[in-house]
């Protein structure tokens, strides 16, 4: 939770999230688990390689695991702050659910469902009812018990299966990602808030294999390369566009301004405020 920055996030056992934003907030992240999202208020731009959606109050969408997304959370035009509910559907839970219930996974009639990074969901009373009940927990700050939380997760899955049966082939696909081009992946995703172990996972490698391949390609360690790439991108944004350090550090993947400023000065020999001052007006 960071109330000073106008951002408030409530998190219940790393599964239920409520995010409130008073001003525009840009972020880029790797979605590691399937996620169901509902906008209680405000607006959001959801951006992937293949699509761009503008979401408003009452919209709901599903995000597939192991994908990178860019999001811009912002108040509505009438000034209503952004408030979104995020529900993670994690693989261990889905495996358990599949083993405990007689869930029939239909043949996919729409190939686009399995290929899409995310998809909009039609407005439906079942979805609205689910999220209204979740919102009440966050508003009261009295979170559900473990048993009730599991019941809500099951309700979410069964609701998705009823509204979009083709999603069964996505929800219960437990295959791990194939080994992919490491250099291409890192150059596209270095700003993501991932550990080295998670970068290894998303390139389809063990940690030792990832480090070995990384050293061969980049001739340095993953941690050093990631920090330098983020700093170079930040310097570019400040040099060319005059962006402020306070606006840049989150964009390039740093968690706080102090760490960014220290790393920047160590890398370039001068504070980020100097780089900003060199921008062409």
PDB file of C-alpha atoms in Angstrom:
ATOM      1  CA  UNK A   1       0.000   0.000   0.000  1.00  0.00           C
ATOM      2  CA  UNK A   2       1.378   3.417  -0.976  1.00  0.00           C
ATOM      3  CA  UNK A   3      -1.172   6.076  -0.092  1.00  0.00           C
ATOM      4  CA  UNK A   4       1.324   8.920  -0.647  1.00  0.00           C
ATOM      5  CA  UNK A   5       1.561   8.090  -4.358  1.00  0.00           C
ATOM      6  CA  UNK A   6      -2.227   7.979  -4.702  1.00  0.00           C
ATOM      7  CA  UNK A   7      -2.163   4.191  -5.011  1.00  0.00           C
ATOM      8  CA  UNK A   8      -3.788   1.842  -2.490  1.00  0.00           C
ATOM      9  CA  UNK A   9      -3.652  -1.930  -2.885  1.00  0.00           C
ATOM     10  CA  UNK A  10      -5.324  -4.441  -0.580  1.00  0.00           C
ATOM     11  CA  UNK A  11      -4.049  -7.997  -0.941  1.00  0.00           C
ATOM     12  CA  UNK A  12      -5.600 -11.098   0.607  1.00  0.00           C
ATOM     13  CA  UNK A  13      -3.275 -14.148   0.637  1.00  0.00           C
ATOM     14  CA  UNK A  14      -1.824 -13.186  -2.749  1.00  0.00           C
ATOM     15  CA  UNK A  15      -5.098 -14.193  -4.420  1.00  0.00           C
ATOM     16  CA  UNK A  16      -7.655 -11.381  -4.036  1.00  0.00           C
ATOM     17  CA  UNK A  17      -6.554  -7.825  -4.819  1.00  0.00           C
ATOM     18  CA  UNK A  18      -8.278  -4.475  -4.695  1.00  0.00           C
ATOM     19  CA  UNK A  19      -6.400  -1.603  -6.371  1.00  0.00           C
ATOM     20  CA  UNK A  20      -7.411   2.061  -6.084  1.00  0.00           C
ATOM     21  CA  UNK A  21      -5.691   4.848  -8.049  1.00  0.00           C
ATOM     22  CA  UNK A  22      -6.446   8.565  -7.819  1.00  0.00           C
ATOM     23  CA  UNK A  23      -4.414   9.625 -10.878  1.00  0.00           C
ATOM     24  CA  UNK A  24      -3.100   8.028 -14.077  1.00  0.00           C
ATOM     25  CA  UNK A  25      -0.877   5.043 -13.292  1.00  0.00           C
ATOM     26  CA  UNK A  26       1.131   3.294 -16.014  1.00  0.00           C
ATOM     27  CA  UNK A  27       2.466  -0.181 -15.379  1.00  0.00           C
ATOM     28  CA  UNK A  28       3.872  -3.127 -17.231  1.00  0.00           C
ATOM     29  CA  UNK A  29       3.990  -6.577 -15.767  1.00  0.00           C
ATOM     30  CA  UNK A  30       4.119 -10.277 -16.450  1.00  0.00           C
ATOM     31  CA  UNK A  31       0.869 -11.983 -15.473  1.00  0.00           C
ATOM     32  CA  UNK A  32       2.075 -15.192 -13.862  1.00  0.00           C
ATOM     33  CA  UNK A  33      -1.326 -16.780 -13.126  1.00  0.00           C
ATOM     34  CA  UNK A  34      -4.722 -16.721 -14.804  1.00  0.00           C
ATOM     35  CA  UNK A  35      -6.553 -13.630 -13.608  1.00  0.00           C
ATOM     36  CA  UNK A  36     -10.143 -12.425 -13.550  1.00  0.00           C
ATOM     37  CA  UNK A  37     -10.527  -8.626 -13.368  1.00  0.00           C
ATOM     38  CA  UNK A  38     -13.502  -6.354 -12.722  1.00  0.00           C
ATOM     39  CA  UNK A  39     -13.647  -2.530 -12.819  1.00  0.00           C
ATOM     40  CA  UNK A  40     -15.732  -1.113  -9.975  1.00  0.00           C
ATOM     41  CA  UNK A  41     -15.013   2.460 -11.086  1.00  0.00           C
ATOM     42  CA  UNK A  42     -12.644   4.501 -13.227  1.00  0.00           C
ATOM     43  CA  UNK A  43     -11.100   3.382 -16.509  1.00  0.00           C
ATOM     44  CA  UNK A  44      -8.221   1.259 -17.792  1.00  0.00           C
ATOM     45  CA  UNK A  45      -6.270   0.906 -21.022  1.00  0.00           C
ATOM     46  CA  UNK A  46      -5.248  -2.722 -21.468  1.00  0.00           C
ATOM     47  CA  UNK A  47      -2.499  -3.198 -24.062  1.00  0.00           C
ATOM     48  CA  UNK A  48      -0.881  -6.340 -25.492  1.00  0.00           C
ATOM     49  CA  UNK A  49       0.885  -7.073 -28.754  1.00  0.00           C
ATOM     50  CA  UNK A  50      -2.325  -8.062 -30.536  1.00  0.00           C
ATOM     51  CA  UNK A  51      -5.017  -5.819 -29.009  1.00  0.00           C
ATOM     52  CA  UNK A  52      -5.829  -2.672 -27.111  1.00  0.00           C
ATOM     53  CA  UNK A  53      -8.974  -2.300 -25.021  1.00  0.00           C
ATOM     54  CA  UNK A  54     -10.441   0.688 -23.227  1.00  0.00           C
ATOM     55  CA  UNK A  55     -12.322  -0.545 -20.183  1.00  0.00           C
ATOM     56  CA  UNK A  56     -14.884   1.291 -18.094  1.00  0.00           C
ATOM     57  CA  UNK A  57     -16.902   0.790 -14.928  1.00  0.00           C
ATOM     58  CA  UNK A  58     -18.647  -2.583 -14.911  1.00  0.00           C
ATOM     59  CA  UNK A  59     -16.339  -4.226 -17.469  1.00  0.00           C
ATOM     60  CA  UNK A  60     -14.756  -7.597 -16.728  1.00  0.00           C
ATOM     61  CA  UNK A  61     -12.010  -9.502 -18.529  1.00  0.00           C
ATOM     62  CA  UNK A  62      -9.900 -12.648 -18.264  1.00  0.00           C
ATOM     63  CA  UNK A  63      -6.096 -12.662 -18.580  1.00  0.00           C
ATOM     64  CA  UNK A  64      -4.188 -15.823 -19.454  1.00  0.00           C
ATOM     65  CA  UNK A  65      -1.104 -16.745 -17.418  1.00  0.00           C
ATOM     66  CA  UNK A  66       2.479 -16.261 -18.605  1.00  0.00           C
ATOM     67  CA  UNK A  67       1.839 -13.108 -20.615  1.00  0.00           C
ATOM     68  CA  UNK A  68       3.095  -9.547 -20.549  1.00  0.00           C
ATOM     69  CA  UNK A  69       0.540  -6.738 -20.330  1.00  0.00           C
ATOM     70  CA  UNK A  70       0.704  -2.963 -20.218  1.00  0.00           C
ATOM     71  CA  UNK A  71      -2.005  -1.220 -18.219  1.00  0.00           C
ATOM     72  CA  UNK A  72      -2.937   2.414 -17.702  1.00  0.00           C
ATOM     73  CA  UNK A  73      -5.258   2.832 -14.721  1.00  0.00           C
ATOM     74  CA  UNK A  74      -6.987   6.182 -14.549  1.00  0.00           C
ATOM     75  CA  UNK A  75      -9.960   8.025 -13.042  1.00  0.00           C
ATOM     76  CA  UNK A  76     -13.107   8.361 -15.142  1.00  0.00           C
ATOM     77  CA  UNK A  77     -13.874  11.612 -16.960  1.00  0.00           C
ATOM     78  CA  UNK A  78     -16.137  12.702 -14.108  1.00  0.00           C
ATOM     79  CA  UNK A  79     -13.252  12.283 -11.635  1.00  0.00           C
ATOM     80  CA  UNK A  80     -14.268   8.950 -10.108  1.00  0.00           C
ATOM     81  CA  UNK A  81     -11.028   7.199  -9.024  1.00  0.00           C
ATOM     82  CA  UNK A  82      -9.939   3.882 -10.486  1.00  0.00           C
ATOM     83  CA  UNK A  83     -10.959   0.865  -8.422  1.00  0.00           C
ATOM     84  CA  UNK A  84     -10.374  -2.634  -9.735  1.00  0.00           C
ATOM     85  CA  UNK A  85     -10.746  -6.117  -8.287  1.00  0.00           C
ATOM     86  CA  UNK A  86      -8.260  -8.796  -9.333  1.00  0.00           C
ATOM     87  CA  UNK A  87      -8.771 -12.498  -8.670  1.00  0.00           C
ATOM     88  CA  UNK A  88      -5.912 -14.925  -9.345  1.00  0.00           C
ATOM     89  CA  UNK A  89      -6.741 -18.491 -10.436  1.00  0.00           C
ATOM     90  CA  UNK A  90      -3.537 -20.303  -9.604  1.00  0.00           C
ATOM     91  CA  UNK A  91      -2.417 -23.568 -11.156  1.00  0.00           C
ATOM     92  CA  UNK A  92      -2.341 -25.669  -7.929  1.00  0.00           C
ATOM     93  CA  UNK A  93      -5.931 -24.652  -7.149  1.00  0.00           C
ATOM     94  CA  UNK A  94      -7.089 -25.433 -10.693  1.00  0.00           C
ATOM     95  CA  UNK A  95      -5.377 -28.838 -10.610  1.00  0.00           C
ATOM     96  CA  UNK A  96      -7.082 -29.616  -7.311  1.00  0.00           C
ATOM     97  CA  UNK A  97     -10.441 -28.457  -8.643  1.00  0.00           C
ATOM     98  CA  UNK A  98     -10.112 -30.586 -11.763  1.00  0.00           C
ATOM     99  CA  UNK A  99      -9.352 -33.673  -9.672  1.00  0.00           C
ATOM    100  CA  UNK A 100     -12.238 -33.080  -7.239  1.00  0.00           C
ATOM    101  CA  UNK A 101     -14.996 -32.211  -9.696  1.00  0.00           C
ATOM    102  CA  UNK A 102     -16.252 -33.922 -12.819  1.00  0.00           C
ATOM    103  CA  UNK A 103     -15.424 -31.043 -15.130  1.00  0.00           C
ATOM    104  CA  UNK A 104     -15.859 -31.788 -18.812  1.00  0.00           C
ATOM    105  CA  UNK A 105     -13.449 -29.805 -20.963  1.00  0.00           C
ATOM    106  CA  UNK A 106     -15.146 -29.299 -24.341  1.00  0.00           C
ATOM    107  CA  UNK A 107     -13.375 -29.281 -27.657  1.00  0.00           C
ATOM    108  CA  UNK A 108     -12.403 -25.749 -28.572  1.00  0.00           C
ATOM    109  CA  UNK A 109     -14.885 -24.346 -31.071  1.00  0.00           C
ATOM    110  CA  UNK A 110     -13.127 -20.969 -31.243  1.00  0.00           C
ATOM    111  CA  UNK A 111      -9.321 -21.276 -31.715  1.00  0.00           C
ATOM    112  CA  UNK A 112      -8.961 -17.585 -30.917  1.00  0.00           C
ATOM    113  CA  UNK A 113      -9.787 -18.272 -27.274  1.00  0.00           C
ATOM    114  CA  UNK A 114      -6.713 -20.446 -26.725  1.00  0.00           C
ATOM    115  CA  UNK A 115      -4.448 -18.012 -28.603  1.00  0.00           C
ATOM    116  CA  UNK A 116      -5.618 -14.742 -27.031  1.00  0.00           C
ATOM    117  CA  UNK A 117      -3.582 -13.150 -24.253  1.00  0.00           C
ATOM    118  CA  UNK A 118      -6.768 -11.816 -22.682  1.00  0.00           C
ATOM    119  CA  UNK A 119     -10.439 -11.497 -23.520  1.00  0.00           C
ATOM    120  CA  UNK A 120     -13.368  -9.283 -22.615  1.00  0.00           C
ATOM    121  CA  UNK A 121     -16.281 -10.942 -20.863  1.00  0.00           C
ATOM    122  CA  UNK A 122     -19.884 -10.062 -21.602  1.00  0.00           C
ATOM    123  CA  UNK A 123     -21.656  -8.282 -18.776  1.00  0.00           C
ATOM    124  CA  UNK A 124     -23.616 -10.822 -16.760  1.00  0.00           C
ATOM    125  CA  UNK A 125     -25.358 -10.870 -13.368  1.00  0.00           C
ATOM    126  CA  UNK A 126     -23.282 -13.893 -12.288  1.00  0.00           C
ATOM    127  CA  UNK A 127     -20.010 -11.988 -12.742  1.00  0.00           C
ATOM    128  CA  UNK A 128     -21.360  -8.819 -11.190  1.00  0.00           C
ATOM    129  CA  UNK A 129     -22.682 -10.735  -8.190  1.00  0.00           C
ATOM    130  CA  UNK A 130     -19.332 -12.428  -7.638  1.00  0.00           C
ATOM    131  CA  UNK A 131     -17.379  -9.181  -7.640  1.00  0.00           C
ATOM    132  CA  UNK A 132     -19.916  -7.183  -5.633  1.00  0.00           C
ATOM    133  CA  UNK A 133     -19.531  -9.756  -2.834  1.00  0.00           C
ATOM    134  CA  UNK A 134     -15.721  -9.542  -3.060  1.00  0.00           C
ATOM    135  CA  UNK A 135     -15.796  -5.743  -3.017  1.00  0.00           C
ATOM    136  CA  UNK A 136     -17.715  -5.806   0.260  1.00  0.00           C
ATOM    137  CA  UNK A 137     -14.898  -7.781   1.925  1.00  0.00           C
ATOM    138  CA  UNK A 138     -12.334  -5.168   0.930  1.00  0.00           C
ATOM    139  CA  UNK A 139     -14.568  -2.243   1.889  1.00  0.00           C
ATOM    140  CA  UNK A 140     -15.094  -3.734   5.344  1.00  0.00           C
ATOM    141  CA  UNK A 141     -11.469  -4.958   5.524  1.00  0.00           C
ATOM    142  CA  UNK A 142     -12.807  -8.227   6.920  1.00  0.00           C
ATOM    143  CA  UNK A 143     -11.463 -10.885   4.603  1.00  0.00           C
ATOM    144  CA  UNK A 144     -13.115 -14.263   4.045  1.00  0.00           C
ATOM    145  CA  UNK A 145     -11.959 -17.441   5.728  1.00  0.00           C
ATOM    146  CA  UNK A 146      -9.816 -19.932   3.806  1.00  0.00           C
ATOM    147  CA  UNK A 147     -12.871 -22.097   3.170  1.00  0.00           C
ATOM    148  CA  UNK A 148     -14.979 -19.173   1.970  1.00  0.00           C
ATOM    149  CA  UNK A 149     -12.146 -17.936  -0.234  1.00  0.00           C
ATOM    150  CA  UNK A 150     -11.912 -21.348  -1.907  1.00  0.00           C
ATOM    151  CA  UNK A 151     -15.676 -21.297  -2.449  1.00  0.00           C
ATOM    152  CA  UNK A 152     -15.362 -17.902  -4.159  1.00  0.00           C
ATOM    153  CA  UNK A 153     -12.574 -19.183  -6.390  1.00  0.00           C
ATOM    154  CA  UNK A 154     -14.715 -22.154  -7.395  1.00  0.00           C
ATOM    155  CA  UNK A 155     -17.622 -19.802  -8.064  1.00  0.00           C
ATOM    156  CA  UNK A 156     -15.346 -17.757 -10.342  1.00  0.00           C
ATOM    157  CA  UNK A 157     -14.228 -20.830 -12.304  1.00  0.00           C
ATOM    158  CA  UNK A 158     -17.724 -22.274 -12.714  1.00  0.00           C
ATOM    159  CA  UNK A 159     -19.011 -18.843 -13.766  1.00  0.00           C
ATOM    160  CA  UNK A 160     -16.315 -18.574 -16.435  1.00  0.00           C
ATOM    161  CA  UNK A 161     -17.059 -22.099 -17.683  1.00  0.00           C
ATOM    162  CA  UNK A 162     -20.782 -21.328 -17.935  1.00  0.00           C
ATOM    163  CA  UNK A 163     -20.295 -18.013 -19.711  1.00  0.00           C
ATOM    164  CA  UNK A 164     -17.402 -19.128 -21.934  1.00  0.00           C
ATOM    165  CA  UNK A 165     -17.133 -22.944 -22.097  1.00  0.00           C
ATOM    166  CA  UNK A 166     -14.102 -22.698 -24.427  1.00  0.00           C
ATOM    167  CA  UNK A 167     -12.116 -21.242 -21.536  1.00  0.00           C
ATOM    168  CA  UNK A 168     -11.937 -24.739 -20.038  1.00  0.00           C
ATOM    169  CA  UNK A 169      -9.136 -25.617 -22.445  1.00  0.00           C
ATOM    170  CA  UNK A 170      -7.215 -22.547 -21.201  1.00  0.00           C
ATOM    171  CA  UNK A 171      -7.915 -22.826 -17.464  1.00  0.00           C
ATOM    172  CA  UNK A 172      -6.935 -26.490 -17.295  1.00  0.00           C
ATOM    173  CA  UNK A 173      -3.942 -26.376 -19.617  1.00  0.00           C
ATOM    174  CA  UNK A 174      -1.030 -27.029 -17.264  1.00  0.00           C
ATOM    175  CA  UNK A 175       1.731 -27.293 -19.865  1.00  0.00           C
ATOM    176  CA  UNK A 176       4.901 -25.341 -19.128  1.00  0.00           C
ATOM    177  CA  UNK A 177       6.242 -22.815 -21.671  1.00  0.00           C
ATOM    178  CA  UNK A 178       8.627 -24.015 -24.361  1.00  0.00           C
ATOM    179  CA  UNK A 179      12.236 -22.899 -24.355  1.00  0.00           C
ATOM    180  CA  UNK A 180      12.150 -19.622 -26.249  1.00  0.00           C
ATOM    181  CA  UNK A 181      14.619 -17.113 -27.659  1.00  0.00           C
ATOM    182  CA  UNK A 182      16.286 -15.674 -24.556  1.00  0.00           C
ATOM    183  CA  UNK A 183      17.702 -12.479 -26.089  1.00  0.00           C
ATOM    184  CA  UNK A 184      14.375 -11.554 -27.689  1.00  0.00           C
ATOM    185  CA  UNK A 185      12.442 -12.238 -24.497  1.00  0.00           C
ATOM    186  CA  UNK A 186      14.805 -10.250 -22.274  1.00  0.00           C
ATOM    187  CA  UNK A 187      14.902  -7.234 -24.612  1.00  0.00           C
ATOM    188  CA  UNK A 188      11.099  -7.130 -24.626  1.00  0.00           C
ATOM    189  CA  UNK A 189      10.507  -7.839 -20.929  1.00  0.00           C
ATOM    190  CA  UNK A 190      13.434  -6.451 -18.905  1.00  0.00           C
ATOM    191  CA  UNK A 191      11.150  -3.860 -17.267  1.00  0.00           C
ATOM    192  CA  UNK A 192       8.909  -6.552 -15.749  1.00  0.00           C
ATOM    193  CA  UNK A 193       8.939  -7.013 -11.992  1.00  0.00           C
ATOM    194  CA  UNK A 194      10.320 -10.565 -12.095  1.00  0.00           C
ATOM    195  CA  UNK A 195      13.053 -12.357 -10.180  1.00  0.00           C
ATOM    196  CA  UNK A 196      15.906 -14.059 -12.039  1.00  0.00           C
ATOM    197  CA  UNK A 197      14.225 -17.379 -11.231  1.00  0.00           C
ATOM    198  CA  UNK A 198      10.997 -16.170 -12.836  1.00  0.00           C
ATOM    199  CA  UNK A 199      12.819 -14.924 -15.944  1.00  0.00           C
ATOM    200  CA  UNK A 200      14.336 -18.402 -16.217  1.00  0.00           C
ATOM    201  CA  UNK A 201      10.905 -19.999 -15.909  1.00  0.00           C
ATOM    202  CA  UNK A 202       9.312 -17.832 -18.587  1.00  0.00           C
ATOM    203  CA  UNK A 203      12.083 -18.642 -21.050  1.00  0.00           C
ATOM    204  CA  UNK A 204      11.549 -22.367 -20.421  1.00  0.00           C
ATOM    205  CA  UNK A 205      14.869 -22.940 -18.648  1.00  0.00           C
ATOM    206  CA  UNK A 206      16.189 -24.117 -15.317  1.00  0.00           C
ATOM    207  CA  UNK A 207      17.956 -21.399 -13.329  1.00  0.00           C
ATOM    208  CA  UNK A 208      21.418 -22.817 -14.070  1.00  0.00           C
ATOM    209  CA  UNK A 209      20.639 -23.187 -17.776  1.00  0.00           C
ATOM    210  CA  UNK A 210      19.253 -19.643 -17.894  1.00  0.00           C
ATOM    211  CA  UNK A 211      22.374 -18.141 -16.290  1.00  0.00           C
ATOM    212  CA  UNK A 212      24.652 -20.124 -18.597  1.00  0.00           C
ATOM    213  CA  UNK A 213      22.767 -19.095 -21.743  1.00  0.00           C
ATOM    214  CA  UNK A 214      22.531 -15.510 -20.516  1.00  0.00           C
ATOM    215  CA  UNK A 215      26.264 -15.219 -19.904  1.00  0.00           C
ATOM    216  CA  UNK A 216      26.990 -16.646 -23.348  1.00  0.00           C
ATOM    217  CA  UNK A 217      24.638 -14.143 -25.076  1.00  0.00           C
ATOM    218  CA  UNK A 218      25.172 -10.962 -23.035  1.00  0.00           C
ATOM    219  CA  UNK A 219      28.585 -11.573 -21.448  1.00  0.00           C
ATOM    220  CA  UNK A 220      27.349 -10.462 -18.000  1.00  0.00           C
ATOM    221  CA  UNK A 221      24.994 -11.569 -15.234  1.00  0.00           C
ATOM    222  CA  UNK A 222      21.183 -11.221 -15.566  1.00  0.00           C
ATOM    223  CA  UNK A 223      20.916  -8.847 -12.593  1.00  0.00           C
ATOM    224  CA  UNK A 224      23.566  -6.435 -13.865  1.00  0.00           C
ATOM    225  CA  UNK A 225      22.184  -6.462 -17.402  1.00  0.00           C
ATOM    226  CA  UNK A 226      18.601  -5.812 -16.261  1.00  0.00           C
ATOM    227  CA  UNK A 227      19.574  -2.857 -14.067  1.00  0.00           C
ATOM    228  CA  UNK A 228      21.694  -1.304 -16.831  1.00  0.00           C
ATOM    229  CA  UNK A 229      18.945  -1.730 -19.466  1.00  0.00           C
ATOM    230  CA  UNK A 230      16.405  -0.081 -17.169  1.00  0.00           C
ATOM    231  CA  UNK A 231      18.751   2.815 -16.436  1.00  0.00           C
ATOM    232  CA  UNK A 232      19.577   3.322 -20.116  1.00  0.00           C
ATOM    233  CA  UNK A 233      15.876   3.428 -20.964  1.00  0.00           C
ATOM    234  CA  UNK A 234      15.237   5.915 -18.154  1.00  0.00           C
ATOM    235  CA  UNK A 235      18.100   8.138 -19.339  1.00  0.00           C
ATOM    236  CA  UNK A 236      16.722   8.048 -22.888  1.00  0.00           C
ATOM    237  CA  UNK A 237      13.235   9.092 -21.737  1.00  0.00           C
ATOM    238  CA  UNK A 238      14.619  11.956 -19.679  1.00  0.00           C
ATOM    239  CA  UNK A 239      17.169  13.096 -22.292  1.00  0.00           C
ATOM    240  CA  UNK A 240      14.797  13.054 -25.239  1.00  0.00           C
ATOM    241  CA  UNK A 241      11.405  13.808 -23.745  1.00  0.00           C
ATOM    242  CA  UNK A 242      12.273  15.658 -20.549  1.00  0.00           C
ATOM    243  CA  UNK A 243      10.394  13.214 -18.371  1.00  0.00           C
ATOM    244  CA  UNK A 244      10.896  13.571 -14.628  1.00  0.00           C
ATOM    245  CA  UNK A 245      12.638  10.906 -12.499  1.00  0.00           C
ATOM    246  CA  UNK A 246       9.429  10.534 -10.452  1.00  0.00           C
ATOM    247  CA  UNK A 247       7.539   9.670 -13.669  1.00  0.00           C
ATOM    248  CA  UNK A 248      10.203   7.418 -15.146  1.00  0.00           C
ATOM    249  CA  UNK A 249      11.343   5.047 -12.397  1.00  0.00           C
ATOM    250  CA  UNK A 250       8.151   2.960 -12.356  1.00  0.00           C
ATOM    251  CA  UNK A 251       7.998   2.818 -16.146  1.00  0.00           C
ATOM    252  CA  UNK A 252      11.409   1.183 -16.390  1.00  0.00           C
ATOM    253  CA  UNK A 253      10.850  -1.327 -13.594  1.00  0.00           C
ATOM    254  CA  UNK A 254      12.227   0.217 -10.398  1.00  0.00           C
ATOM    255  CA  UNK A 255      10.084  -0.120  -7.287  1.00  0.00           C
ATOM    256  CA  UNK A 256      11.032   3.144  -5.604  1.00  0.00           C
ATOM    257  CA  UNK A 257      12.544   6.487  -6.548  1.00  0.00           C
ATOM    258  CA  UNK A 258      15.375   6.346  -3.994  1.00  0.00           C
ATOM    259  CA  UNK A 259      16.756   3.065  -5.345  1.00  0.00           C
ATOM    260  CA  UNK A 260      16.451   4.358  -8.897  1.00  0.00           C
ATOM    261  CA  UNK A 261      18.314   7.592  -8.111  1.00  0.00           C
ATOM    262  CA  UNK A 262      21.136   5.750  -6.325  1.00  0.00           C
ATOM    263  CA  UNK A 263      21.554   3.229  -9.149  1.00  0.00           C
ATOM    264  CA  UNK A 264      21.406   5.960 -11.793  1.00  0.00           C
ATOM    265  CA  UNK A 265      24.162   8.021 -10.172  1.00  0.00           C
ATOM    266  CA  UNK A 266      26.306   4.923  -9.687  1.00  0.00           C
ATOM    267  CA  UNK A 267      25.904   3.966 -13.357  1.00  0.00           C
ATOM    268  CA  UNK A 268      26.336   7.368 -15.020  1.00  0.00           C
ATOM    269  CA  UNK A 269      28.189   9.436 -12.430  1.00  0.00           C
ATOM    270  CA  UNK A 270      25.480  12.087 -12.034  1.00  0.00           C
ATOM    271  CA  UNK A 271      21.946  12.179 -10.585  1.00  0.00           C
ATOM    272  CA  UNK A 272      18.870  11.661 -12.806  1.00  0.00           C
ATOM    273  CA  UNK A 273      17.855  15.313 -12.371  1.00  0.00           C
ATOM    274  CA  UNK A 274      20.890  16.277 -14.503  1.00  0.00           C
ATOM    275  CA  UNK A 275      19.780  13.946 -17.318  1.00  0.00           C
ATOM    276  CA  UNK A 276      16.330  15.491 -17.241  1.00  0.00           C
ATOM    277  CA  UNK A 277      17.837  18.935 -17.427  1.00  0.00           C
ATOM    278  CA  UNK A 278      19.690  18.080 -20.647  1.00  0.00           C
ATOM    279  CA  UNK A 279      16.467  17.459 -22.593  1.00  0.00           C
ATOM    280  CA  UNK A 280      15.859  19.646 -25.622  1.00  0.00           C
ATOM    281  CA  UNK A 281      12.990  22.047 -24.983  1.00  0.00           C
TER     282      UNK A 281
END
